[in-house]
mmCIF file of C-alpha atoms and ligand atoms in Angstrom:
data_model
loop_
_atom_site.group_PDB
_atom_site.id
_atom_site.type_symbol
_atom_site.label_atom_id
_atom_site.label_comp_id
_atom_site.label_asym_id
_atom_site.label_seq_id
_atom_site.Cartn_x
_atom_site.Cartn_y
_atom_site.Cartn_z
ATOM 1 C CA MET A 21 -0.282 0.028 0.131
ATOM 2 C CA ALA A 22 1.183 3.140 -0.964
ATOM 3 C CA THR A 23 1.062 6.364 0.915
ATOM 4 C CA GLU A 24 -2.557 8.767 -0.656
ATOM 5 C CA ARG A 25 -3.830 12.063 0.022
ATOM 6 C CA THR A 26 -7.274 12.078 -0.006
ATOM 7 C CA LEU A 27 -9.745 15.721 0.856
ATOM 8 C CA SER A 28 -12.073 15.361 3.808
ATOM 9 C CA ILE A 29 -14.484 17.762 4.214
ATOM 10 C CA LEU A 30 -16.159 18.628 7.743
ATOM 11 C CA LYS A 31 -19.929 19.467 6.898
ATOM 12 C CA PRO A 32 -21.724 21.871 8.126
ATOM 13 C CA ASP A 33 -24.006 19.946 10.340
ATOM 14 C CA ALA A 34 -20.513 19.156 11.853
ATOM 15 C CA THR A 35 -19.682 22.815 12.493
ATOM 16 C CA ARG A 36 -22.904 23.705 13.475
ATOM 17 C CA ARG A 37 -22.536 21.109 16.716
ATOM 18 C CA ASN A 38 -18.788 21.864 17.300
ATOM 19 C CA LEU A 39 -17.988 18.896 16.660
ATOM 20 C CA THR A 40 -14.870 19.151 13.835
ATOM 21 C CA GLY A 41 -12.259 17.695 16.740
ATOM 22 C CA LYS A 42 -14.060 14.616 17.883
ATOM 23 C CA ILE A 43 -14.403 14.139 14.404
ATOM 24 C CA ASN A 44 -10.644 14.662 14.002
ATOM 25 C CA THR A 45 -9.288 12.726 16.966
ATOM 26 C CA LEU A 46 -10.977 9.553 14.794
ATOM 27 C CA LEU A 47 -9.437 10.243 11.760
ATOM 28 C CA GLU A 48 -6.097 10.704 13.392
ATOM 29 C CA GLY A 49 -6.862 8.079 15.349
ATOM 30 C CA ALA A 50 -6.863 5.626 12.191
ATOM 31 C CA GLY A 51 -3.283 7.088 11.548
ATOM 32 C CA LEU A 52 -4.164 9.890 8.607
ATOM 33 C CA ARG A 53 -2.483 12.910 9.501
ATOM 34 C CA ILE A 54 -4.139 16.524 8.680
ATOM 35 C CA VAL A 55 -1.492 17.930 5.950
ATOM 36 C CA ALA A 56 -4.046 20.385 4.990
ATOM 37 C CA GLN A 57 -6.323 22.676 6.849
ATOM 38 C CA LYS A 58 -9.307 25.397 6.601
ATOM 39 C CA ARG A 59 -12.047 27.057 7.733
ATOM 40 C CA ILE A 60 -14.342 27.959 4.655
ATOM 41 C CA GLN A 61 -18.027 29.787 4.111
ATOM 42 C CA LEU A 62 -18.498 28.061 0.401
ATOM 43 C CA SER A 63 -20.735 30.217 -1.696
ATOM 44 C CA ARG A 64 -23.477 28.463 -4.110
ATOM 45 C CA ALA A 65 -21.794 28.279 -7.076
ATOM 46 C CA GLN A 66 -18.200 26.682 -4.977
ATOM 47 C CA ALA A 67 -20.453 23.751 -3.434
ATOM 48 C CA GLU A 68 -22.109 23.562 -7.188
ATOM 49 C CA GLY A 69 -18.767 23.223 -9.059
ATOM 50 C CA PHE A 70 -17.109 20.794 -6.236
ATOM 51 C CA TYR A 71 -20.565 18.839 -6.665
ATOM 52 C CA ALA A 72 -20.646 18.552 -10.170
ATOM 53 C CA VAL A 73 -21.092 15.059 -10.572
ATOM 54 C CA HIS A 74 -24.154 14.680 -9.082
ATOM 55 C CA ARG A 75 -25.607 17.601 -10.748
ATOM 56 C CA GLU A 76 -28.722 15.177 -12.311
ATOM 57 C CA ARG A 77 -29.301 13.774 -9.147
ATOM 58 C CA PRO A 78 -32.510 14.708 -7.361
ATOM 59 C CA PHE A 79 -31.020 15.466 -4.332
ATOM 60 C CA PHE A 80 -27.946 17.986 -5.910
ATOM 61 C CA ASN A 81 -29.885 21.598 -5.389
ATOM 62 C CA ASP A 82 -30.762 20.311 -1.437
ATOM 63 C CA LEU A 83 -27.488 19.862 -0.943
ATOM 64 C CA VAL A 84 -26.172 22.562 -2.431
ATOM 65 C CA THR A 85 -28.093 24.200 0.329
ATOM 66 C CA PHE A 86 -27.220 22.372 2.870
ATOM 67 C CA MET A 87 -23.450 23.359 2.463
ATOM 68 C CA ILE A 88 -23.762 26.580 1.769
ATOM 69 C CA SER A 89 -25.460 26.492 5.234
ATOM 70 C CA GLY A 90 -22.735 27.214 7.350
ATOM 71 C CA PRO A 91 -18.735 26.943 7.205
ATOM 72 C CA VAL A 92 -17.298 23.894 5.940
ATOM 73 C CA VAL A 93 -13.273 22.796 7.265
ATOM 74 C CA VAL A 94 -11.936 21.394 3.888
ATOM 75 C CA GLN A 95 -8.818 19.337 4.641
ATOM 76 C CA VAL A 96 -6.117 17.004 3.426
ATOM 77 C CA LEU A 97 -5.571 13.955 4.680
ATOM 78 C CA GLU A 98 -2.223 11.629 4.200
ATOM 79 C CA GLY A 99 -1.650 8.492 4.900
ATOM 80 C CA GLU A 100 -0.974 4.631 3.896
ATOM 81 C CA ASN A 101 -4.566 3.744 2.132
ATOM 82 C CA ALA A 102 -5.766 7.240 3.274
ATOM 83 C CA VAL A 103 -8.122 7.201 0.196
ATOM 84 C CA GLN A 104 -10.186 3.649 1.189
ATOM 85 C CA LYS A 105 -9.177 5.040 4.677
ATOM 86 C CA ASN A 106 -11.123 8.394 5.084
ATOM 87 C CA ARG A 107 -14.546 6.046 3.304
ATOM 88 C CA ASP A 108 -13.752 3.441 5.889
ATOM 89 C CA VAL A 109 -13.983 5.658 9.078
ATOM 90 C CA MET A 110 -16.812 7.641 7.590
ATOM 91 C CA GLY A 111 -19.148 4.946 7.448
ATOM 92 C CA ALA A 112 -21.546 4.933 4.579
ATOM 93 C CA THR A 113 -23.565 7.771 2.936
ATOM 94 C CA ASN A 114 -26.848 6.894 5.115
ATOM 95 C CA PRO A 115 -25.880 6.519 9.063
ATOM 96 C CA ALA A 116 -28.679 4.463 9.263
ATOM 97 C CA ASN A 117 -26.179 1.769 7.356
ATOM 98 C CA ALA A 118 -23.099 3.178 8.484
ATOM 99 C CA ALA A 119 -21.274 0.465 10.730
ATOM 100 C CA GLU A 120 -20.945 1.270 14.848
ATOM 101 C CA GLY A 121 -17.826 3.332 15.686
ATOM 102 C CA THR A 122 -17.762 5.323 11.811
ATOM 103 C CA ILE A 123 -18.235 9.320 12.062
ATOM 104 C CA ARG A 124 -21.206 8.702 10.303
ATOM 105 C CA LYS A 125 -22.868 6.445 12.753
ATOM 106 C CA THR A 126 -21.907 8.276 15.384
ATOM 107 C CA PHE A 127 -22.584 11.717 14.287
ATOM 108 C CA ALA A 128 -24.812 12.221 10.932
ATOM 109 C CA GLU A 129 -28.659 13.858 11.407
ATOM 110 C CA SER A 130 -29.902 12.293 8.149
ATOM 111 C CA ILE A 131 -28.431 10.978 5.156
ATOM 112 C CA GLU A 132 -27.954 14.976 4.214
ATOM 113 C CA ALA A 133 -26.289 16.197 6.771
ATOM 114 C CA ASN A 134 -24.169 12.997 7.631
ATOM 115 C CA SER A 135 -20.923 14.966 8.704
ATOM 116 C CA ALA A 136 -18.207 14.539 6.682
ATOM 117 C CA HIS A 137 -17.147 13.989 3.066
ATOM 118 C CA GLY A 138 -13.989 11.934 1.724
ATOM 119 C CA SER A 139 -12.906 11.702 -2.091
ATOM 120 C CA ASP A 140 -13.903 8.324 -3.487
ATOM 121 C CA SER A 141 -11.098 7.133 -5.510
ATOM 122 C CA LEU A 142 -7.085 8.549 -5.956
ATOM 123 C CA GLU A 143 -7.949 9.636 -9.184
ATOM 124 C CA ASN A 144 -11.040 12.000 -7.355
ATOM 125 C CA ALA A 145 -8.844 13.064 -4.393
ATOM 126 C CA ALA A 146 -6.178 14.608 -6.408
ATOM 127 C CA ILE A 147 -8.917 16.784 -9.229
ATOM 128 C CA GLU A 148 -10.854 17.534 -4.938
ATOM 129 C CA ILE A 149 -7.758 18.627 -3.201
ATOM 130 C CA ALA A 150 -6.404 20.602 -6.470
ATOM 131 C CA TYR A 151 -10.169 22.506 -5.927
ATOM 132 C CA PHE A 152 -9.504 23.793 -2.603
ATOM 133 C CA PHE A 153 -5.586 24.013 -2.270
ATOM 134 C CA SER A 154 -2.426 25.080 -3.702
ATOM 135 C CA GLY A 155 0.987 22.927 -3.564
ATOM 136 C CA ILE A 156 2.532 25.051 -1.088
ATOM 137 C CA GLU A 157 -0.610 24.973 1.330
ATOM 138 C CA ILE A 158 0.564 21.448 1.897
ATOM 139 C CA VAL A 159 2.506 20.558 4.779
ATOM 140 C CA GLY A 160 3.345 17.003 4.917
HETATM 141 P P1 IDP B 28 -20.756 9.997 -0.016
HETATM 142 O O1 IDP B 28 -20.844 10.825 0.506
HETATM 143 O O2 IDP B 28 -20.828 8.697 0.800
HETATM 144 O O3 IDP B 28 -19.539 9.974 -1.252
HETATM 145 P P2 IDP B 28 -22.182 10.726 -2.741
HETATM 146 O O4 IDP B 28 -23.192 9.812 -3.440
HETATM 147 O O5 IDP B 28 -21.226 10.916 -3.337
HETATM 148 O O6 IDP B 28 -22.385 9.688 -0.952
HETATM 149 O O7 IDP B 28 -22.818 11.320 -2.212
HETATM 150 C C1 IDP B 28 -23.088 12.678 -2.101
HETATM 151 C C2 IDP B 28 -23.461 13.888 -0.306
HETATM 152 O O8 IDP B 28 -24.892 14.098 -1.540
HETATM 153 C C3 IDP B 28 -23.411 12.769 0.308
HETATM 154 O O9 IDP B 28 -22.366 12.666 1.238
HETATM 155 C C4 IDP B 28 -24.925 13.599 0.980
HETATM 156 O O10 IDP B 28 -24.304 14.225 1.607
HETATM 157 C C5 IDP B 28 -25.699 13.578 -0.196
HETATM 158 N N1 IDP B 28 -26.332 12.741 -0.377
HETATM 159 C C6 IDP B 28 -26.682 11.412 -1.330
HETATM 160 N N2 IDP B 28 -27.493 10.171 -0.860
HETATM 161 C C7 IDP B 28 -28.880 11.193 -1.032
HETATM 162 C C8 IDP B 28 -29.736 11.082 -1.424
HETATM 163 O O11 IDP B 28 -30.219 10.299 -1.076
HETATM 164 N N3 IDP B 28 -30.788 11.987 -1.021
HETATM 165 C C9 IDP B 28 -29.935 13.326 0.425
HETATM 166 N N4 IDP B 28 -28.196 14.294 -0.032
HETATM 167 C C10 IDP B 28 -28.008 12.663 -0.284
HETATM 168 MG MG1 MG B 29 -18.796 10.587 -2.702
#
């Protein structure tokens, strides 16, 4: 397994409930290292651009509205097998289906307000990281 980088977002439901530290404790506990991080307020256009692959899905407009409902923390995680490891720690998209101890099982409010985002492939991780960070903002 290789060292990878992946994009993580702590969503507005997590910042609103002051859960960023608790969530990052789970990520760091799994061996993922936060090598870049910033708290930002997404504009509608920025959220639409980030989720462009979901444009045709029925939940797209609601998702974008949710993602701009408060600040998010965008961060780059680094570690062995980081893309899959982050997904494993997050758990299934729908918290009702997420395994015990995962971020979404523990903290998510709903299938939409599910506390965390994680890139779904190494290829998408590179695209998503570049959407938010320049090279000099990532300190491994
Ligand atoms: P993922 O975040 O687990 O990769 P995706 O299918 O990529 O899941 O969906 C992106 C985000 O869209 C989810 O994390 C969730 O916030 C939202 N979402 C996904 N499916 C639904 C749905 O059926 N209803 C409402 N929101 C959804
Ligand atoms: Mg996804």
